[in-house]
Amino acid sequence: MAVLGAGMALPGLPISTETLLDMAGLEGKQRSLAIAVAKRLGVRTRHVGRSWRARADILRQGCSNADLAADAMRAALRDAGFGAGDLGYLIAHTATPAQPLPSNAALVADRLGYSGPHVELRQACTGFANALMIAFGLLKEPDARPVAIVGSETGSVFLDVDALDDAQGQLVNLVQMGDGAGAIILGPAAARQEYIHAAWFGAMGLGRHPGLQMRHGGSDRPALLGAGPLVFEHDFAAIGRSGAALFEAGAAVAEANGAALAHVDHIIPHQASGRIGLQLASYFGLPDSRFFVNADRIGNTGSAAIWIALAELRAQGHARGSRTLVLGAEATKYMHGGFVHVVP
């Protein structure tokens, strides 16, 4: 598929860890622990849309999930030289939609003035991979209209600052995550056009307890007992045991598609932390300069992370003949995905 344009949107200015902890009202032991966790994760700044007015909080005006997704889409459309009416399909993916119904994709389409077909995937860090599976089918014919994909995340409000003493996972969420959106515009393959050569998605979580989940808010648990906000729950031990295997599985598929790690110019891993590039470089025995990481500056933006990273890397300029390998990993049910981006 030809890559026609890309864009991103981040809420407000970057926020340092110290400023973030001031906003959250952390003091004493919890503040010291949060600073230590942020340093260990290598996340110095992030962009957060939360207003910090209440325990069950809201996002600032203009920073809703649909707002950020629409802004990223507008940037991608400008990059491609298109208007929303030029699109043939809109695919959105997020784990933190503005509301259960109508879909976040419908809200984004409304903001863009786009009246065409759209679909939403309720998926986090590997939503980009499933979206590409759909796009490949939609763009099979040479005269197919462009397909837009947008990933967005606004997880900062799914955090209970009053529970930080009892739930250390909330402390990790606070300093690790960031809000944002990233988008890409794709078209049928064309000569002398940068393109996505292959994409894949796989799962290793059959019969396993989720490593990351939000149990409330669906029809099994439609109400949250108490006055606190919905929160994400982590099984950090299980995630730690499975991380390398997820990246190994993606690397194996990439090699089968002619994109072995040692033979690509750039590698974009899922932006789990600011140190993920150094960790994977050591694990795979590669130079850390090969890995592109921006989580140290914008945090882990979940479903938006890959598209934001690709948009930023494209803006820096790709050399002719360069190839970028993307390796995504998701802890919910231990899923992996990826693709190869080529500049001929």
mmCIF file of C-alpha atoms in Angstrom:
data_model
loop_
_atom_site.group_PDB
_atom_site.id
_atom_site.type_symbol
_atom_site.label_atom_id
_atom_site.label_comp_id
_atom_site.label_asym_id
_atom_site.label_seq_id
_atom_site.Cartn_x
_atom_site.Cartn_y
_atom_site.Cartn_z
ATOM 1 C CA MET A 1 0.000 0.000 0.000
ATOM 2 C CA ALA A 2 1.261 3.470 -0.832
ATOM 3 C CA VAL A 3 1.833 5.847 2.092
ATOM 4 C CA LEU A 4 0.253 9.150 1.069
ATOM 5 C CA GLY A 5 0.469 11.147 4.290
ATOM 6 C CA ALA A 6 0.833 10.997 8.069
ATOM 7 C CA GLY A 7 0.153 13.253 11.026
ATOM 8 C CA MET A 8 -0.036 13.448 14.797
ATOM 9 C CA ALA A 9 -1.641 15.487 17.580
ATOM 10 C CA LEU A 10 -0.553 15.916 21.198
ATOM 11 C CA PRO A 11 -2.479 17.804 23.896
ATOM 12 C CA GLY A 12 -0.703 20.908 25.117
ATOM 13 C CA LEU A 13 2.954 21.327 25.983
ATOM 14 C CA PRO A 14 5.206 18.519 27.263
ATOM 15 C CA ILE A 15 4.926 18.059 31.027
ATOM 16 C CA SER A 16 7.954 17.126 33.122
ATOM 17 C CA THR A 17 7.690 14.454 35.790
ATOM 18 C CA GLU A 18 8.029 17.014 38.580
ATOM 19 C CA THR A 19 5.230 19.158 37.127
ATOM 20 C CA LEU A 20 3.046 16.087 36.627
ATOM 21 C CA LEU A 21 3.462 15.105 40.269
ATOM 22 C CA ASP A 22 2.554 18.642 41.315
ATOM 23 C CA MET A 23 -0.643 18.375 39.267
ATOM 24 C CA ALA A 24 -1.463 15.022 40.852
ATOM 25 C CA GLY A 25 -0.738 16.356 44.343
ATOM 26 C CA LEU A 26 1.872 13.707 45.177
ATOM 27 C CA GLU A 27 4.130 14.316 48.158
ATOM 28 C CA GLY A 28 6.520 12.451 50.410
ATOM 29 C CA LYS A 29 7.181 8.760 49.853
ATOM 30 C CA GLN A 30 4.818 8.416 46.891
ATOM 31 C CA ARG A 31 6.450 11.343 45.118
ATOM 32 C CA SER A 32 9.938 9.894 45.608
ATOM 33 C CA LEU A 33 8.770 6.512 44.354
ATOM 34 C CA ALA A 34 7.103 8.055 41.302
ATOM 35 C CA ILE A 35 10.311 9.929 40.410
ATOM 36 C CA ALA A 36 12.305 6.705 40.736
ATOM 37 C CA VAL A 37 9.834 4.809 38.511
ATOM 38 C CA ALA A 38 9.922 7.546 35.863
ATOM 39 C CA LYS A 39 13.725 7.461 35.798
ATOM 40 C CA ARG A 40 13.733 3.684 35.518
ATOM 41 C CA LEU A 41 11.285 3.871 32.610
ATOM 42 C CA GLY A 42 13.257 6.666 30.977
ATOM 43 C CA VAL A 43 10.176 8.888 30.550
ATOM 44 C CA ARG A 44 11.131 12.529 31.150
ATOM 45 C CA THR A 45 8.099 14.321 29.687
ATOM 46 C CA ARG A 46 4.675 13.454 28.312
ATOM 47 C CA HIS A 47 1.566 15.253 27.009
ATOM 48 C CA VAL A 48 -1.558 14.902 29.160
ATOM 49 C CA GLY A 49 -5.067 16.181 28.441
ATOM 50 C CA ARG A 50 -6.423 15.628 31.962
ATOM 51 C CA SER A 51 -7.716 18.714 33.743
ATOM 52 C CA TRP A 52 -6.624 17.575 37.265
ATOM 53 C CA ARG A 53 -9.742 18.985 38.922
ATOM 54 C CA ALA A 54 -11.186 15.884 40.563
ATOM 55 C CA ARG A 55 -10.594 12.232 41.412
ATOM 56 C CA ALA A 56 -13.052 11.180 38.679
ATOM 57 C CA ASP A 57 -11.675 13.705 36.228
ATOM 58 C CA ILE A 58 -12.345 14.954 32.707
ATOM 59 C CA LEU A 59 -10.168 16.056 29.812
ATOM 60 C CA ARG A 60 -9.544 19.701 29.026
ATOM 61 C CA GLN A 61 -11.554 21.320 26.254
ATOM 62 C CA GLY A 62 -10.180 20.313 22.861
ATOM 63 C CA CYS A 63 -8.315 17.331 24.326
ATOM 64 C CA SER A 64 -10.998 14.642 24.053
ATOM 65 C CA ASN A 65 -10.104 11.412 22.311
ATOM 66 C CA ALA A 66 -12.167 12.335 19.248
ATOM 67 C CA ASP A 67 -10.681 15.860 19.179
ATOM 68 C CA LEU A 68 -7.104 14.570 19.158
ATOM 69 C CA ALA A 69 -7.939 11.898 16.568
ATOM 70 C CA ALA A 70 -9.550 14.484 14.302
ATOM 71 C CA ASP A 71 -6.547 16.816 14.682
ATOM 72 C CA ALA A 72 -4.157 14.005 13.746
ATOM 73 C CA MET A 73 -6.356 13.176 10.758
ATOM 74 C CA ARG A 74 -6.319 16.792 9.590
ATOM 75 C CA ALA A 75 -2.526 16.811 9.767
ATOM 76 C CA ALA A 76 -2.325 13.588 7.743
ATOM 77 C CA LEU A 77 -4.793 14.908 5.171
ATOM 78 C CA ARG A 78 -2.742 18.100 4.779
ATOM 79 C CA ASP A 79 0.391 16.007 4.329
ATOM 80 C CA ALA A 80 -1.354 13.994 1.613
ATOM 81 C CA GLY A 81 -2.923 17.052 -0.024
ATOM 82 C CA PHE A 82 -6.428 15.639 0.458
ATOM 83 C CA GLY A 83 -9.723 16.657 1.974
ATOM 84 C CA ALA A 84 -11.906 14.376 4.081
ATOM 85 C CA GLY A 85 -14.203 13.875 1.084
ATOM 86 C CA ASP A 86 -11.372 12.200 -0.833
ATOM 87 C CA LEU A 87 -11.302 9.254 1.567
ATOM 88 C CA GLY A 88 -12.927 5.939 0.830
ATOM 89 C CA TYR A 89 -12.817 4.565 4.377
ATOM 90 C CA LEU A 90 -11.886 5.644 7.908
ATOM 91 C CA ILE A 91 -10.505 3.114 10.411
ATOM 92 C CA ALA A 92 -10.038 4.166 14.045
ATOM 93 C CA HIS A 93 -8.560 2.208 16.936
ATOM 94 C CA THR A 94 -8.376 3.086 20.635
ATOM 95 C CA ALA A 95 -8.659 1.574 24.113
ATOM 96 C CA THR A 96 -9.964 4.820 25.639
ATOM 97 C CA PRO A 97 -12.893 6.067 23.507
ATOM 98 C CA ALA A 98 -14.806 9.192 24.440
ATOM 99 C CA GLN A 99 -17.923 7.099 25.165
ATOM 100 C CA PRO A 100 -19.247 3.573 24.571
ATOM 101 C CA LEU A 101 -21.787 4.600 21.920
ATOM 102 C CA PRO A 102 -21.730 5.959 19.277
ATOM 103 C CA SER A 103 -18.252 4.828 18.346
ATOM 104 C CA ASN A 104 -15.258 7.127 18.609
ATOM 105 C CA ALA A 105 -14.850 6.712 14.836
ATOM 106 C CA ALA A 106 -18.310 8.224 14.326
ATOM 107 C CA LEU A 107 -17.363 11.190 16.497
ATOM 108 C CA VAL A 108 -14.120 11.682 14.542
ATOM 109 C CA ALA A 109 -15.975 11.490 11.241
ATOM 110 C CA ASP A 110 -18.403 14.129 12.484
ATOM 111 C CA ARG A 111 -15.573 16.482 13.429
ATOM 112 C CA LEU A 112 -13.959 16.013 10.011
ATOM 113 C CA GLY A 113 -17.184 16.432 8.070
ATOM 114 C CA TYR A 114 -16.600 12.960 6.622
ATOM 115 C CA SER A 115 -19.809 11.153 5.637
ATOM 116 C CA GLY A 116 -18.245 7.958 4.261
ATOM 117 C CA PRO A 117 -17.937 4.491 5.824
ATOM 118 C CA HIS A 118 -15.971 4.050 9.016
ATOM 119 C CA VAL A 119 -15.161 1.352 11.552
ATOM 120 C CA GLU A 120 -13.626 1.279 15.014
ATOM 121 C CA LEU A 121 -11.404 -1.325 16.656
ATOM 122 C CA ARG A 122 -11.402 -1.515 20.450
ATOM 123 C CA GLN A 123 -7.752 -2.348 20.732
ATOM 124 C CA ALA A 124 -4.671 -0.856 22.341
ATOM 125 C CA CYS A 125 -1.029 -1.105 21.304
ATOM 126 C CA THR A 126 -1.488 -3.426 18.293
ATOM 127 C CA GLY A 127 -4.618 -1.782 16.920
ATOM 128 C CA PHE A 128 -2.486 -0.452 14.063
ATOM 129 C CA ALA A 129 -1.782 -4.011 12.857
ATOM 130 C CA ASN A 130 -5.417 -5.090 12.649
ATOM 131 C CA ALA A 131 -6.268 -1.787 10.966
ATOM 132 C CA LEU A 132 -3.657 -2.550 8.303
ATOM 133 C CA MET A 133 -5.195 -5.998 7.749
ATOM 134 C CA ILE A 134 -8.458 -4.279 6.849
ATOM 135 C CA ALA A 135 -6.751 -1.609 4.740
ATOM 136 C CA PHE A 136 -4.942 -4.183 2.610
ATOM 137 C CA GLY A 137 -8.290 -5.667 1.639
ATOM 138 C CA LEU A 138 -9.875 -2.291 0.937
ATOM 139 C CA LEU A 139 -6.955 -1.181 -1.260
ATOM 140 C CA LYS A 140 -6.635 -4.334 -3.300
ATOM 141 C CA GLU A 141 -7.998 -2.724 -6.462
ATOM 142 C CA PRO A 142 -5.790 -0.111 -8.190
ATOM 143 C CA ASP A 143 -8.627 2.431 -8.395
ATOM 144 C CA ALA A 144 -9.622 2.152 -4.717
ATOM 145 C CA ARG A 145 -10.069 5.423 -2.849
ATOM 146 C CA PRO A 146 -7.615 6.248 -0.020
ATOM 147 C CA VAL A 147 -8.027 4.695 3.418
ATOM 148 C CA ALA A 148 -7.291 6.643 6.610
ATOM 149 C CA ILE A 149 -6.222 5.006 9.871
ATOM 150 C CA VAL A 150 -6.089 6.877 13.164
ATOM 151 C CA GLY A 151 -5.017 5.590 16.560
ATOM 152 C CA SER A 152 -5.793 7.673 19.634
ATOM 153 C CA GLU A 153 -5.430 7.369 23.379
ATOM 154 C CA THR A 154 -6.562 9.511 26.306
ATOM 155 C CA GLY A 155 -5.802 7.264 29.238
ATOM 156 C CA SER A 156 -4.825 10.005 31.684
ATOM 157 C CA VAL A 157 -8.369 10.149 33.109
ATOM 158 C CA PHE A 158 -8.374 6.396 33.823
ATOM 159 C CA LEU A 159 -6.216 6.962 36.859
ATOM 160 C CA ASP A 160 -7.261 7.094 40.495
ATOM 161 C CA VAL A 161 -4.814 9.413 42.277
ATOM 162 C CA ASP A 162 -6.501 8.590 45.604
ATOM 163 C CA ALA A 163 -5.544 4.918 45.222
ATOM 164 C CA LEU A 164 -1.825 5.350 44.602
ATOM 165 C CA ASP A 165 -0.954 4.080 48.073
ATOM 166 C CA ASP A 166 -2.845 0.818 47.520
ATOM 167 C CA ALA A 167 -2.310 0.209 43.789
ATOM 168 C CA GLN A 168 1.266 0.673 42.605
ATOM 169 C CA GLY A 169 0.160 -0.014 39.026
ATOM 170 C CA GLN A 170 -1.598 3.352 39.109
ATOM 171 C CA LEU A 171 1.706 5.007 39.955
ATOM 172 C CA VAL A 172 3.340 3.402 36.919
ATOM 173 C CA ASN A 173 0.449 4.549 34.719
ATOM 174 C CA LEU A 174 0.817 8.087 36.012
ATOM 175 C CA VAL A 175 4.456 8.537 34.989
ATOM 176 C CA GLN A 176 4.611 6.180 31.998
ATOM 177 C CA MET A 177 1.616 7.069 29.862
ATOM 178 C CA GLY A 178 0.787 10.017 27.635
ATOM 179 C CA ASP A 179 -2.222 11.150 25.613
ATOM 180 C CA GLY A 180 -2.161 11.686 21.856
ATOM 181 C CA ALA A 181 -3.203 10.556 18.382
ATOM 182 C CA GLY A 182 -1.465 9.535 15.168
ATOM 183 C CA ALA A 183 -2.839 8.990 11.668
ATOM 184 C CA ILE A 184 -1.810 7.691 8.260
ATOM 185 C CA ILE A 185 -3.359 7.910 4.788
ATOM 186 C CA LEU A 186 -2.888 4.877 2.527
ATOM 187 C CA GLY A 187 -3.627 4.199 -1.125
ATOM 188 C CA PRO A 188 -3.206 1.407 -3.686
ATOM 189 C CA ALA A 189 0.411 0.508 -4.417
ATOM 190 C CA ALA A 190 2.045 2.891 -6.883
ATOM 191 C CA ALA A 191 5.440 3.038 -8.584
ATOM 192 C CA ARG A 192 8.087 5.284 -6.978
ATOM 193 C CA GLN A 193 5.846 5.870 -3.946
ATOM 194 C CA GLU A 194 6.826 5.088 -0.364
ATOM 195 C CA TYR A 195 4.840 2.074 0.688
ATOM 196 C CA ILE A 196 4.030 -0.545 3.302
ATOM 197 C CA HIS A 197 5.448 -3.823 2.073
ATOM 198 C CA ALA A 198 3.841 -6.239 4.528
ATOM 199 C CA ALA A 199 1.839 -6.241 7.751
ATOM 200 C CA TRP A 200 0.987 -8.929 10.265
ATOM 201 C CA PHE A 201 -0.861 -9.583 13.517
ATOM 202 C CA GLY A 202 -0.634 -12.498 15.917
ATOM 203 C CA ALA A 203 -1.690 -13.523 19.422
ATOM 204 C CA MET A 204 0.006 -15.620 22.105
ATOM 205 C CA GLY A 205 -2.562 -15.252 24.868
ATOM 206 C CA LEU A 206 -4.934 -18.166 24.389
ATOM 207 C CA GLY A 207 -6.065 -19.400 27.794
ATOM 208 C CA ARG A 208 -3.923 -16.835 29.607
ATOM 209 C CA HIS A 209 -5.008 -14.192 32.072
ATOM 210 C CA PRO A 210 -4.788 -10.680 30.573
ATOM 211 C CA GLY A 211 -1.651 -8.751 31.390
ATOM 212 C CA LEU A 212 -3.540 -5.471 31.029
ATOM 213 C CA GLN A 213 -7.271 -5.006 31.388
ATOM 214 C CA MET A 214 -10.107 -2.675 32.355
ATOM 215 C CA ARG A 215 -12.772 -4.907 33.838
ATOM 216 C CA HIS A 216 -15.506 -2.330 34.462
ATOM 217 C CA GLY A 217 -17.567 -0.380 31.958
ATOM 218 C CA GLY A 218 -18.767 -3.283 29.802
ATOM 219 C CA SER A 219 -21.955 -5.351 30.040
ATOM 220 C CA ASP A 220 -20.346 -7.883 32.430
ATOM 221 C CA ARG A 221 -19.624 -5.108 34.944
ATOM 222 C CA PRO A 222 -21.628 -2.078 33.819
ATOM 223 C CA ALA A 223 -21.117 -0.121 37.041
ATOM 224 C CA LEU A 224 -18.093 0.697 39.155
ATOM 225 C CA LEU A 225 -18.704 0.355 42.878
ATOM 226 C CA GLY A 226 -17.683 3.491 44.737
ATOM 227 C CA ALA A 227 -16.999 6.982 43.456
ATOM 228 C CA GLY A 228 -13.621 6.430 41.828
ATOM 229 C CA PRO A 229 -12.806 6.450 38.103
ATOM 230 C CA LEU A 230 -12.391 3.420 35.865
ATOM 231 C CA VAL A 231 -8.786 2.214 35.915
ATOM 232 C CA PHE A 232 -6.469 -0.118 34.046
ATOM 233 C CA GLU A 233 -5.190 -3.163 35.931
ATOM 234 C CA HIS A 234 -1.759 -4.713 35.297
ATOM 235 C CA ASP A 235 -0.105 -8.048 35.876
ATOM 236 C CA PHE A 236 3.441 -6.697 35.714
ATOM 237 C CA ALA A 237 5.109 -10.046 36.389
ATOM 238 C CA ALA A 238 3.301 -11.735 33.500
ATOM 239 C CA ILE A 239 4.012 -8.802 31.195
ATOM 240 C CA GLY A 240 7.698 -8.939 32.080
ATOM 241 C CA ARG A 241 7.858 -12.656 31.331
ATOM 242 C CA SER A 242 6.187 -12.255 27.935
ATOM 243 C CA GLY A 243 7.702 -9.076 26.500
ATOM 244 C CA ALA A 244 10.729 -10.604 24.801
ATOM 245 C CA ALA A 245 8.653 -13.411 23.268
ATOM 246 C CA LEU A 246 6.278 -10.920 21.670
ATOM 247 C CA PHE A 247 9.124 -9.009 20.028
ATOM 248 C CA GLU A 248 10.797 -12.266 18.969
ATOM 249 C CA ALA A 249 7.575 -13.419 17.303
ATOM 250 C CA GLY A 250 7.316 -10.166 15.367
ATOM 251 C CA ALA A 251 10.962 -10.305 14.337
ATOM 252 C CA ALA A 252 10.465 -13.842 13.008
ATOM 253 C CA VAL A 253 7.526 -12.771 10.838
ATOM 254 C CA ALA A 254 9.508 -9.773 9.601
ATOM 255 C CA GLU A 255 12.406 -11.988 8.574
ATOM 256 C CA ALA A 256 10.006 -14.288 6.715
ATOM 257 C CA ASN A 257 8.878 -11.198 4.784
ATOM 258 C CA GLY A 258 12.422 -10.215 3.834
ATOM 259 C CA ALA A 259 12.978 -7.671 6.608
ATOM 260 C CA ALA A 260 15.371 -9.238 9.094
ATOM 261 C CA LEU A 261 16.307 -6.935 11.976
ATOM 262 C CA ALA A 262 19.940 -6.771 10.880
ATOM 263 C CA HIS A 263 18.995 -5.659 7.361
ATOM 264 C CA VAL A 264 16.689 -2.693 7.987
ATOM 265 C CA ASP A 265 17.669 0.937 8.502
ATOM 266 C CA HIS A 266 15.287 1.798 11.327
ATOM 267 C CA ILE A 267 13.301 -0.192 13.870
ATOM 268 C CA ILE A 268 10.265 1.312 15.610
ATOM 269 C CA PRO A 269 9.346 -0.842 18.622
ATOM 270 C CA HIS A 270 6.223 -0.321 20.642
ATOM 271 C CA GLN A 271 6.989 2.729 22.763
ATOM 272 C CA ALA A 272 6.597 1.002 26.115
ATOM 273 C CA SER A 273 9.255 3.154 27.743
ATOM 274 C CA GLY A 274 12.031 5.566 26.947
ATOM 275 C CA ARG A 275 14.544 2.730 27.370
ATOM 276 C CA ILE A 276 12.913 0.215 25.047
ATOM 277 C CA GLY A 277 15.401 0.908 22.247
ATOM 278 C CA LEU A 278 18.417 0.270 24.462
ATOM 279 C CA GLN A 279 16.822 -2.861 25.892
ATOM 280 C CA LEU A 280 15.966 -4.372 22.515
ATOM 281 C CA ALA A 281 19.315 -3.382 21.024
ATOM 282 C CA SER A 282 21.060 -5.307 23.788
ATOM 283 C CA TYR A 283 18.658 -8.248 23.505
ATOM 284 C CA PHE A 284 19.031 -8.630 19.731
ATOM 285 C CA GLY A 285 22.704 -7.613 19.575
ATOM 286 C CA LEU A 286 22.118 -4.545 17.371
ATOM 287 C CA PRO A 287 23.320 -0.912 17.553
ATOM 288 C CA ASP A 288 20.913 1.181 19.605
ATOM 289 C CA SER A 289 21.118 3.869 16.905
ATOM 290 C CA ARG A 290 18.969 1.572 14.743
ATOM 291 C CA PHE A 291 15.980 1.985 17.089
ATOM 292 C CA PHE A 292 13.677 5.003 16.959
ATOM 293 C CA VAL A 293 12.161 5.868 20.345
ATOM 294 C CA ASN A 294 10.184 8.939 21.374
ATOM 295 C CA ALA A 295 8.552 7.617 24.561
ATOM 296 C CA ASP A 296 11.184 9.448 26.592
ATOM 297 C CA ARG A 297 9.568 12.695 25.358
ATOM 298 C CA ILE A 298 5.871 11.813 24.918
ATOM 299 C CA GLY A 299 5.385 8.725 27.069
ATOM 300 C CA ASN A 300 3.657 5.520 26.051
ATOM 301 C CA THR A 301 0.659 6.626 23.982
ATOM 302 C CA GLY A 302 -0.785 3.137 23.567
ATOM 303 C CA SER A 303 -2.846 2.743 20.410
ATOM 304 C CA ALA A 304 -1.439 5.985 19.009
ATOM 305 C CA ALA A 305 2.239 5.179 19.627
ATOM 306 C CA ILE A 306 3.210 3.549 16.330
ATOM 307 C CA TRP A 307 1.547 6.124 14.080
ATOM 308 C CA ILE A 308 3.003 9.011 16.093
ATOM 309 C CA ALA A 309 6.484 7.489 15.867
ATOM 310 C CA LEU A 310 6.183 6.886 12.117
ATOM 311 C CA ALA A 311 4.877 10.416 11.500
ATOM 312 C CA GLU A 312 7.789 11.877 13.460
ATOM 313 C CA LEU A 313 10.360 9.697 11.717
ATOM 314 C CA ARG A 314 8.929 10.574 8.283
ATOM 315 C CA ALA A 315 9.094 14.276 9.145
ATOM 316 C CA GLN A 316 12.818 13.886 9.790
ATOM 317 C CA GLY A 317 13.242 12.587 6.236
ATOM 318 C CA HIS A 318 13.855 9.061 4.973
ATOM 319 C CA ALA A 319 16.797 8.358 2.683
ATOM 320 C CA ARG A 320 16.036 6.746 -0.646
ATOM 321 C CA GLY A 321 16.102 2.980 -0.400
ATOM 322 C CA SER A 322 15.567 2.969 3.377
ATOM 323 C CA ARG A 323 13.426 0.424 5.160
ATOM 324 C CA THR A 324 11.783 0.802 8.561
ATOM 325 C CA LEU A 325 10.575 -2.200 10.541
ATOM 326 C CA VAL A 326 7.777 -1.711 13.063
ATOM 327 C CA LEU A 327 7.423 -4.184 15.948
ATOM 328 C CA GLY A 328 4.304 -3.773 18.051
ATOM 329 C CA ALA A 329 3.461 -5.603 21.285
ATOM 330 C CA GLU A 330 0.352 -5.513 23.467
ATOM 331 C CA ALA A 331 -0.044 -6.938 26.959
ATOM 332 C CA THR A 332 -3.857 -7.301 27.026
ATOM 333 C CA LYS A 333 -3.889 -10.822 25.581
ATOM 334 C CA TYR A 334 -0.230 -10.929 24.526
ATOM 335 C CA MET A 335 -0.581 -9.806 20.929
ATOM 336 C CA HIS A 336 2.056 -8.704 18.457
ATOM 337 C CA GLY A 337 1.986 -7.026 15.063
ATOM 338 C CA GLY A 338 4.117 -5.074 12.688
ATOM 339 C CA PHE A 339 4.834 -3.868 9.186
ATOM 340 C CA VAL A 340 7.662 -2.811 6.892
ATOM 341 C CA HIS A 341 7.794 0.753 5.581
ATOM 342 C CA VAL A 342 9.861 1.262 2.439
ATOM 343 C CA VAL A 343 11.099 4.394 0.672
ATOM 344 C CA PRO A 344 12.123 3.273 -2.857
#
